[in-house]
Coordinates of C-alpha atoms in Angstrom, one line a residue:
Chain A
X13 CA 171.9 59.2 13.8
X14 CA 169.2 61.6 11.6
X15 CA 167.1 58.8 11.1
X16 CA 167.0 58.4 15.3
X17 CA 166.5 62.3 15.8
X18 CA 163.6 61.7 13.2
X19 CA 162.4 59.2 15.3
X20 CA 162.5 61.5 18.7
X21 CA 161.0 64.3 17.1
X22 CA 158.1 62.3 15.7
X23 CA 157.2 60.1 18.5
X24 CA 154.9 57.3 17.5
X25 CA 151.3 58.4 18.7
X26 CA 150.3 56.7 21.5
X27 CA 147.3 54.2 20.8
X28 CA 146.0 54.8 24.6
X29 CA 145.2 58.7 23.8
X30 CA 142.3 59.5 21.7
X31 CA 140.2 63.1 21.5
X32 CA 136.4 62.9 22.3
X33 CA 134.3 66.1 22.0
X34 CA 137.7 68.3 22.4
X35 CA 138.5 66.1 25.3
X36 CA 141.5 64.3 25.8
X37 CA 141.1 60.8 27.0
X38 CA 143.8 58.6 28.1
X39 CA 143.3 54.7 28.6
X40 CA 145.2 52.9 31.0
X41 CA 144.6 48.9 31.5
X42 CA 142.2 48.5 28.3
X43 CA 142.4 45.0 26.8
X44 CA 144.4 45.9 23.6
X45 CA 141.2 45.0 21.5
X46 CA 139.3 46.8 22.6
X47 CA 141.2 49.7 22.5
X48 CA 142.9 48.8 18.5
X49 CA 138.8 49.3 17.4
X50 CA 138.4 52.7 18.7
X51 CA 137.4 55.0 15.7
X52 CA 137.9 57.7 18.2
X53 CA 140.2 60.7 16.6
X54 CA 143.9 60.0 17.8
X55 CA 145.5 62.6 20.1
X56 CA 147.6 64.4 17.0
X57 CA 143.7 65.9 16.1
X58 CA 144.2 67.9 19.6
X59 CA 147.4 69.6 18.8
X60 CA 146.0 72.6 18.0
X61 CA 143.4 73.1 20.6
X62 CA 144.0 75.6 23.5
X63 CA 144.6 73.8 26.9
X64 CA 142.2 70.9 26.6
X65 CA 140.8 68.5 29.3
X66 CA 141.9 65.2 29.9
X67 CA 140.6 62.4 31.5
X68 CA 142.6 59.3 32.3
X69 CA 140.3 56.2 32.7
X70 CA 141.4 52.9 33.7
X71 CA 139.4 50.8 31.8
X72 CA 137.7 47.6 33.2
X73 CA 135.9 44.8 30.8
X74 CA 133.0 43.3 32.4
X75 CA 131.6 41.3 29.3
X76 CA 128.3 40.0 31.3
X77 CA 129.2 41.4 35.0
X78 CA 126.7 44.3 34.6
X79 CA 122.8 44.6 34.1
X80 CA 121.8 45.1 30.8
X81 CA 120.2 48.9 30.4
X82 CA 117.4 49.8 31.2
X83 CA 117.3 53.2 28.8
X84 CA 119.5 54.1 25.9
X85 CA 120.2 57.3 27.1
X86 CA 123.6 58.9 29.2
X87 CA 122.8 59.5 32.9
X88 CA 125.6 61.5 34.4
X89 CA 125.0 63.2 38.0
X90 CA 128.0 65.1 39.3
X91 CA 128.1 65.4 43.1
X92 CA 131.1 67.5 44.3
X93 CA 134.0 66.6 42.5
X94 CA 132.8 63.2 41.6
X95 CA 130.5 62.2 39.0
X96 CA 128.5 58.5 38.4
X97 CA 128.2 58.2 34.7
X98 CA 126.2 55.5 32.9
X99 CA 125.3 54.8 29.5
X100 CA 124.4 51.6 27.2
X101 CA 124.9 49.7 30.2
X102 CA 128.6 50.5 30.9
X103 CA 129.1 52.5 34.1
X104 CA 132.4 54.9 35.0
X105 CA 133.3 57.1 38.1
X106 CA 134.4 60.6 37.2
X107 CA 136.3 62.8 39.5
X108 CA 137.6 66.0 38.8
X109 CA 141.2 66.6 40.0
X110 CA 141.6 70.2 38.7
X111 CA 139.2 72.7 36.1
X112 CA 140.9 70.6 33.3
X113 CA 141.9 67.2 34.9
X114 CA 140.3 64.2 35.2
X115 CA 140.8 60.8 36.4
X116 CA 138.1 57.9 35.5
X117 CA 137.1 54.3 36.6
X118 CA 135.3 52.4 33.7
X119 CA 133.5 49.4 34.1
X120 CA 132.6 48.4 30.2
X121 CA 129.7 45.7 29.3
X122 CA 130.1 44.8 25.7
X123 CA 132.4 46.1 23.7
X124 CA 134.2 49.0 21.3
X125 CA 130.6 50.8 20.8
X126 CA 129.7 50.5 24.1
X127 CA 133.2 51.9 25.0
X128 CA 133.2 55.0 22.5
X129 CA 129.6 55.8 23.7
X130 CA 130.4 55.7 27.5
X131 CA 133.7 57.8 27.0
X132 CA 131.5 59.9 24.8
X133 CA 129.2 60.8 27.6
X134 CA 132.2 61.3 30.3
X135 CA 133.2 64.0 28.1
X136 CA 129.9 65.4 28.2
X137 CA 129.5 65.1 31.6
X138 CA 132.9 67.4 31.9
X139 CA 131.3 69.6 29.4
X140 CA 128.5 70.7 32.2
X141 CA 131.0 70.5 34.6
X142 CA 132.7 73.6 32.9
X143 CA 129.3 75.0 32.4
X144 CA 128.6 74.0 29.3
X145 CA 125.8 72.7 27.6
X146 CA 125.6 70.1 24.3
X147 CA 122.7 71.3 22.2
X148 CA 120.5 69.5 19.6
X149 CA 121.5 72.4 16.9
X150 CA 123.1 72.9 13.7
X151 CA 125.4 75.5 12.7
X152 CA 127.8 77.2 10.4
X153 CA 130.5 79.6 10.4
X154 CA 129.7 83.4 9.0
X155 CA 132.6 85.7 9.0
X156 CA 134.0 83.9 11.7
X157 CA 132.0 83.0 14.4
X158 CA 129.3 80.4 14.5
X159 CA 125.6 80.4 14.0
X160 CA 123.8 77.9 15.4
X161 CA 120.1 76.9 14.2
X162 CA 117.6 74.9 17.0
X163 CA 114.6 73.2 16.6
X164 CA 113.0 70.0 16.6
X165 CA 113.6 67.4 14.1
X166 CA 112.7 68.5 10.5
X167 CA 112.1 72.1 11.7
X168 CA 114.6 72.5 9.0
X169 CA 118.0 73.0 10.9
X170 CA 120.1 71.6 8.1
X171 CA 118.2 73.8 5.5
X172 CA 118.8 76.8 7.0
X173 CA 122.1 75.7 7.0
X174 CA 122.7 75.1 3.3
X175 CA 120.5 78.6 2.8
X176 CA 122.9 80.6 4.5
X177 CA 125.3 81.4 1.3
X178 CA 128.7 82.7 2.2
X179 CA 128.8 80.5 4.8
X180 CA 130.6 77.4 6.3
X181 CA 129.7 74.2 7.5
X182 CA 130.5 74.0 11.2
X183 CA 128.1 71.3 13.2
X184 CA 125.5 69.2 11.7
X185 CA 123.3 68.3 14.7
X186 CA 125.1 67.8 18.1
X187 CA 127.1 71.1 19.3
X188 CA 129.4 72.1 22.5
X189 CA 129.0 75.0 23.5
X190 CA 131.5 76.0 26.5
X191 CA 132.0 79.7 28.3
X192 CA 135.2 81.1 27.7
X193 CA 136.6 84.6 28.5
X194 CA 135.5 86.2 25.2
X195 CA 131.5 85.0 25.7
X196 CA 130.8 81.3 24.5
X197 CA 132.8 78.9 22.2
X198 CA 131.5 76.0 19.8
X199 CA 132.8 72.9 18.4
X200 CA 130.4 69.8 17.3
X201 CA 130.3 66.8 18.7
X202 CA 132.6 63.8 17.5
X203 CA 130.8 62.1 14.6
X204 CA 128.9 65.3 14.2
X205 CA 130.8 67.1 11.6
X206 CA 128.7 69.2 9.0
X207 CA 127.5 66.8 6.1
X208 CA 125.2 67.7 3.1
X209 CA 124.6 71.3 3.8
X210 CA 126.0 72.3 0.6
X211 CA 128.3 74.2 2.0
X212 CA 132.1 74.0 1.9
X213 CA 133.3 72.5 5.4
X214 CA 134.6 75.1 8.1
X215 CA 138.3 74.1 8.6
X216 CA 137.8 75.7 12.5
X217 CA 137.6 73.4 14.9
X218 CA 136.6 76.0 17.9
X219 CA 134.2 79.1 17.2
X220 CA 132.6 82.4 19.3
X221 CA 128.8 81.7 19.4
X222 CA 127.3 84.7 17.3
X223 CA 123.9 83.8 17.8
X224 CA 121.3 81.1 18.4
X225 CA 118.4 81.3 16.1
X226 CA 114.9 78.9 16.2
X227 CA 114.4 77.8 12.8
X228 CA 110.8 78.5 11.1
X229 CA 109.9 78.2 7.6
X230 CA 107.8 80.6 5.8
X231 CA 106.7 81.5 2.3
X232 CA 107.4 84.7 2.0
X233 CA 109.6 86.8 3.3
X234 CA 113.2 86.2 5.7
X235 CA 112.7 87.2 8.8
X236 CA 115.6 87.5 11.5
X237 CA 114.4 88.4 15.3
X238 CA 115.4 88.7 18.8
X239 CA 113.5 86.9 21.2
X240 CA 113.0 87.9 24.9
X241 CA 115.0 86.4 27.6
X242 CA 112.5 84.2 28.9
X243 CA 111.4 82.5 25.2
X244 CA 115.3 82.1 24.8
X245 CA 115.4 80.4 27.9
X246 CA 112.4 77.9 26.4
X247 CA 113.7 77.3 23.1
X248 CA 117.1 76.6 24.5
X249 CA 116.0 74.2 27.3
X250 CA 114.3 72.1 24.6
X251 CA 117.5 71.9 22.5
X252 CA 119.5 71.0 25.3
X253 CA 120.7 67.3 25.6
X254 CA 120.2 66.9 29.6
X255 CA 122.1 63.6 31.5
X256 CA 121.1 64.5 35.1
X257 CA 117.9 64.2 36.2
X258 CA 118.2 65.1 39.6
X259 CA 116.8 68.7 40.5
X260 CA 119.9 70.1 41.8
X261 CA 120.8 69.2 38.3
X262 CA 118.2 71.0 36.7
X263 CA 118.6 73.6 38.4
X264 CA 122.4 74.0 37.5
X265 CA 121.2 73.6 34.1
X266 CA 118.1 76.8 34.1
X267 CA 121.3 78.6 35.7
X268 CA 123.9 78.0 32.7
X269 CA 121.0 78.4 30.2
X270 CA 119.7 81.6 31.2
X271 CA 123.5 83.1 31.1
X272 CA 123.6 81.8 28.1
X273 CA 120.8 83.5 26.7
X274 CA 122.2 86.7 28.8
X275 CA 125.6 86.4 26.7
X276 CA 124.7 85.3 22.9
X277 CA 122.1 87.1 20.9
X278 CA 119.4 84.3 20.6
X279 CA 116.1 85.0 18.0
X280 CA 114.2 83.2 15.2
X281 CA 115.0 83.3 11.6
X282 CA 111.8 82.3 9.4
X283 CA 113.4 80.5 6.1
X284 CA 112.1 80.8 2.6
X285 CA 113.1 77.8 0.6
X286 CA 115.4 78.4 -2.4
X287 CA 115.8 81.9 -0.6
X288 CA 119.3 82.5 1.0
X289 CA 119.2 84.0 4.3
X290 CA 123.1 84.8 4.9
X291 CA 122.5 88.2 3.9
X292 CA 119.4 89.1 6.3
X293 CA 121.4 87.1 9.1
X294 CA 125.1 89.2 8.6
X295 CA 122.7 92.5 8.7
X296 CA 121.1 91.2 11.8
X297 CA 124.0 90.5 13.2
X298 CA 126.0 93.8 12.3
X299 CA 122.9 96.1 13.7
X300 CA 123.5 94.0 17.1
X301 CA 121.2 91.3 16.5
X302 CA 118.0 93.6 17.5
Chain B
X72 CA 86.5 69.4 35.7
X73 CA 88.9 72.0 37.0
X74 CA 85.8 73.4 39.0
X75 CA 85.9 70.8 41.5
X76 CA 88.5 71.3 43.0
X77 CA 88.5 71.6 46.9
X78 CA 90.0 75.2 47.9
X79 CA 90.7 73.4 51.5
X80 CA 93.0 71.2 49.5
X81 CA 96.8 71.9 50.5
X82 CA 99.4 72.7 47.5
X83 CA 103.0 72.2 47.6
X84 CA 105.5 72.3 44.4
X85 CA 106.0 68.6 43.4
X86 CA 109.5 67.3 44.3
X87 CA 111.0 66.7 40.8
X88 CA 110.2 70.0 39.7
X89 CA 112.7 72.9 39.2
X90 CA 112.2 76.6 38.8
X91 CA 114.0 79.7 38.3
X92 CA 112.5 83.0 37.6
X93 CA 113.3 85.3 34.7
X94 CA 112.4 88.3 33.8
X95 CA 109.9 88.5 36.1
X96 CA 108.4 85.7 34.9
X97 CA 108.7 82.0 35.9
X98 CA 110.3 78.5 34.3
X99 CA 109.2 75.6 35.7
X100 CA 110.5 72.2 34.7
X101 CA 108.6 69.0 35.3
X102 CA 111.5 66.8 35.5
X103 CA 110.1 63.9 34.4
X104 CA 107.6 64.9 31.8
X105 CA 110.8 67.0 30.1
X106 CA 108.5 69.5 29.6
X107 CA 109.5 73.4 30.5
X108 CA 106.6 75.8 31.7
X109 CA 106.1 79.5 31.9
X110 CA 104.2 81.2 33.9
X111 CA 103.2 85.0 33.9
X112 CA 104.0 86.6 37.5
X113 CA 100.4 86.1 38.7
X114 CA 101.2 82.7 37.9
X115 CA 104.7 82.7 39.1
X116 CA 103.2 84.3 42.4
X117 CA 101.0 81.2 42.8
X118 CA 103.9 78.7 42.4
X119 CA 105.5 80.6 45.0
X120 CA 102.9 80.4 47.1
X121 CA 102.3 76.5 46.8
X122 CA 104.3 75.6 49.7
X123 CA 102.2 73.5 52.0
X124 CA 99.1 76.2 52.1
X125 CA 95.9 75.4 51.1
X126 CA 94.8 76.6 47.3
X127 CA 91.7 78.8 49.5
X128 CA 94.7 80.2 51.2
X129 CA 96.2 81.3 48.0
X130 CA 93.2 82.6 46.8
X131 CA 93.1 84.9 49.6
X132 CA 96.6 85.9 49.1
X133 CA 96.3 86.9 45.4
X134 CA 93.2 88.8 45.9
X135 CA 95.1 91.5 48.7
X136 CA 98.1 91.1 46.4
X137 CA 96.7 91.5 43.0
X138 CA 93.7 93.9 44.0
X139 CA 91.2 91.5 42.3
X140 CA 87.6 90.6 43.8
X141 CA 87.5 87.1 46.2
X142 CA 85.4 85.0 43.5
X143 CA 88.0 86.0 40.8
X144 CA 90.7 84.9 42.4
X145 CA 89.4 81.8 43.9
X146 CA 88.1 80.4 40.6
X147 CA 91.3 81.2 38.3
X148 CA 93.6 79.9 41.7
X149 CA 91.3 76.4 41.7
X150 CA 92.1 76.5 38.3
X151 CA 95.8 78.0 37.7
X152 CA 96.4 75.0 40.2
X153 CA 94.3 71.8 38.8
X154 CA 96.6 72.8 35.6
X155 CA 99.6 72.9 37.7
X156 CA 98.6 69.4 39.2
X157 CA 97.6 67.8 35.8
X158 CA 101.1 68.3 34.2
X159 CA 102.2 66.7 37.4
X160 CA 103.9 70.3 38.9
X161 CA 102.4 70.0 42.0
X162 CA 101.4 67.4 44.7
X163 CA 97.4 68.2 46.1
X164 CA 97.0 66.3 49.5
X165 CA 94.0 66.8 52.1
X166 CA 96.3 67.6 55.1
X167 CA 99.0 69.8 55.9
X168 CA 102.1 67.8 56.6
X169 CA 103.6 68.3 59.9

């Protein structure tokens, strides 16, 4: 009898739910295969996430059905509530049945990759729909809240990272970034956990977006500056990871971007390496990130 | 290069092109190039003005607008817009569309 009200309590975890980018996907009609090689988070890694989305997808294998792609990139255009989402040559129907609901139609060519990128990109693609963005960024957690460094490759993201002593590792290079009622929230993208930035790991999963800083690197001295709206605005469109190429589209995205940099404090900060810069940034920060 | 550009030419903003202006100044994205632009609002006052007028008729309009002398304005308009036209922002065509 205790060993059955063991059992209620703790449920087996369903193999069919998994979490992707603090989305919550459910698979209905998978071929068991495909779904038993998921290296997707299980659902349990949700349970302490405030009111997350989820997306139930029925899930259709089309092995050699569909064209092979033309582009390695995730193209996702919502129209109303429905959005076509394609990536690595799979294809899925999104519609949204309520701010946090979602039902999906997958049509998968190839197999558990091509499945766990395509998923990957619906969750995205519900990321914009909230008004979010997914930015090419690195970040850690200071006293709290999250800092995220942009730039392009090797403009020394990750080292600013490990120079910011005191500090946390929160994203490595792929970050969420979603309005809530307090400003913006953060959380990295699945497989994008913090990784030699010789820092200790952040055990957050969600932060508030303290600032947004371009990363430079100088000889001297650290710098930490506000930039103006419109230079925000720039550096922020390049770091932003973009699926819709329609105008409309774009224009939805200049829109979310230039409230973002309304709402977070976004600057430079010129690195010195072998110079730590959490100090100059938790000054900058407390003096209301001039 | 710029130079030769016709003034009687008509300008409109090029179809996969977005824009939004802030801070007084504006953003222009060329879709397909990826590439984000910003343009001061003399600039920005152009782009607004490339909608189906000729780049002589532009001319003419920053010149009452901006106080600046005729030649001026016609010479940094031909080539404000042969700038705009070779990062593919805007679409140049020798007759008004109807």
């Amino acid at each position: 009898m205790q060993a059955a009200q063991t059992l209620r309590a703790h449920p087996p975890e369903p193999l069919t739910r998994r979490c992707v980018a603090g989305v919550e996907v459910e698979l209905l009609g998978a071929p068991p295969e495909l779904v038993a090689g998921l290296r997707l988070p299980g659902s349990a890694a949700l349970s302490d996430r405030p009111a997350p989305s989820r997306i139930s997808c029925v899930v259709r294998a089309f092995p050699e059905a569909l064209d092979p792609p033309e582009d390695h990139r995730a193209r996702w255009r919502w129209t109303g509530d429905s959005c076509d989402v394609a990536y690595l040559g799979c294809e899925a129907r999104l519609r949204a049945l309520s701010p946090t609901r979602y039902a999906a139609s997958l049509a998968v060519r190839g197999g558990v990759t091509e499945l766990e990128a395509l998923l990957g990109a619906l969750a995205v693609a519900t990321v914009y729909r909230r008004g979010g963005v997914v930015l090419h960024a690195a970040g850690v957690e200071l006293d709290g809240r999250a800092v995220l460094f942009v730039g392009p490759s090797g403009a020394g993201k990750t080292t600013a990272c490990s120079l910011t002593a005191g500090a946390r590792g929160f994203v490595r290079d792929r970050a969420v970034l979603v309005p809530d009622r307090k400003g913006w929230a953060a959380w990295a993208l699945p497989g994008w956990a913090p990784i030699d930035q010789g820092l200790e790991p952040s055990s957050a999963h969600r932060l508030p977006v303290a600032a947004i800083l371009a990363v430079d690197q100088g000889d001297t001295e650290v710098v930490v500056q506000r930039c103006t709206a419109i230079e925000a605005a720039r550096v922020l469109r390049e770091s932003t990871m973009t699926g819709d190429a329609s105008r409309e589209g774009e224009l939805a995205l200049l829109d979310v971007l230039a409230g973002l940099a309304r709402d977070v404090p976004c600057g430079s900060v010129t690195t010195v390496l072998g110079r730590p810069c959490g100090g100059a940034l938790r000054d900058w920060l407390e003096r209301g990130a001039p | 290069m710029t130079s030769e550009l016709d003034p009687s030419l008509i300008v409109r903003q090029g179809g996969r092109t977005a824009s939004r202006m802030i801070d007084g100044k504006a953003v222009v994205v060329v879709i397909d190039a990826q590439r984000m632009h910003v343009l001061n609002p003399v600039g920005a006052r152009v782009w607004e003005l490339c909608d189906g007028r000729s780049v002589g008729s532009i001319a003419e309009h920053i010149t009452r607008e901006f106080a600046i002398d005729g030649e001026t304005a016609l010479r940094d308009v031909v080539r404000f817009v042969s700038e705009l036209n070779d990062v593919g922002a805007v679409q140049l065509s020798a007759e008004p569309s109807t």
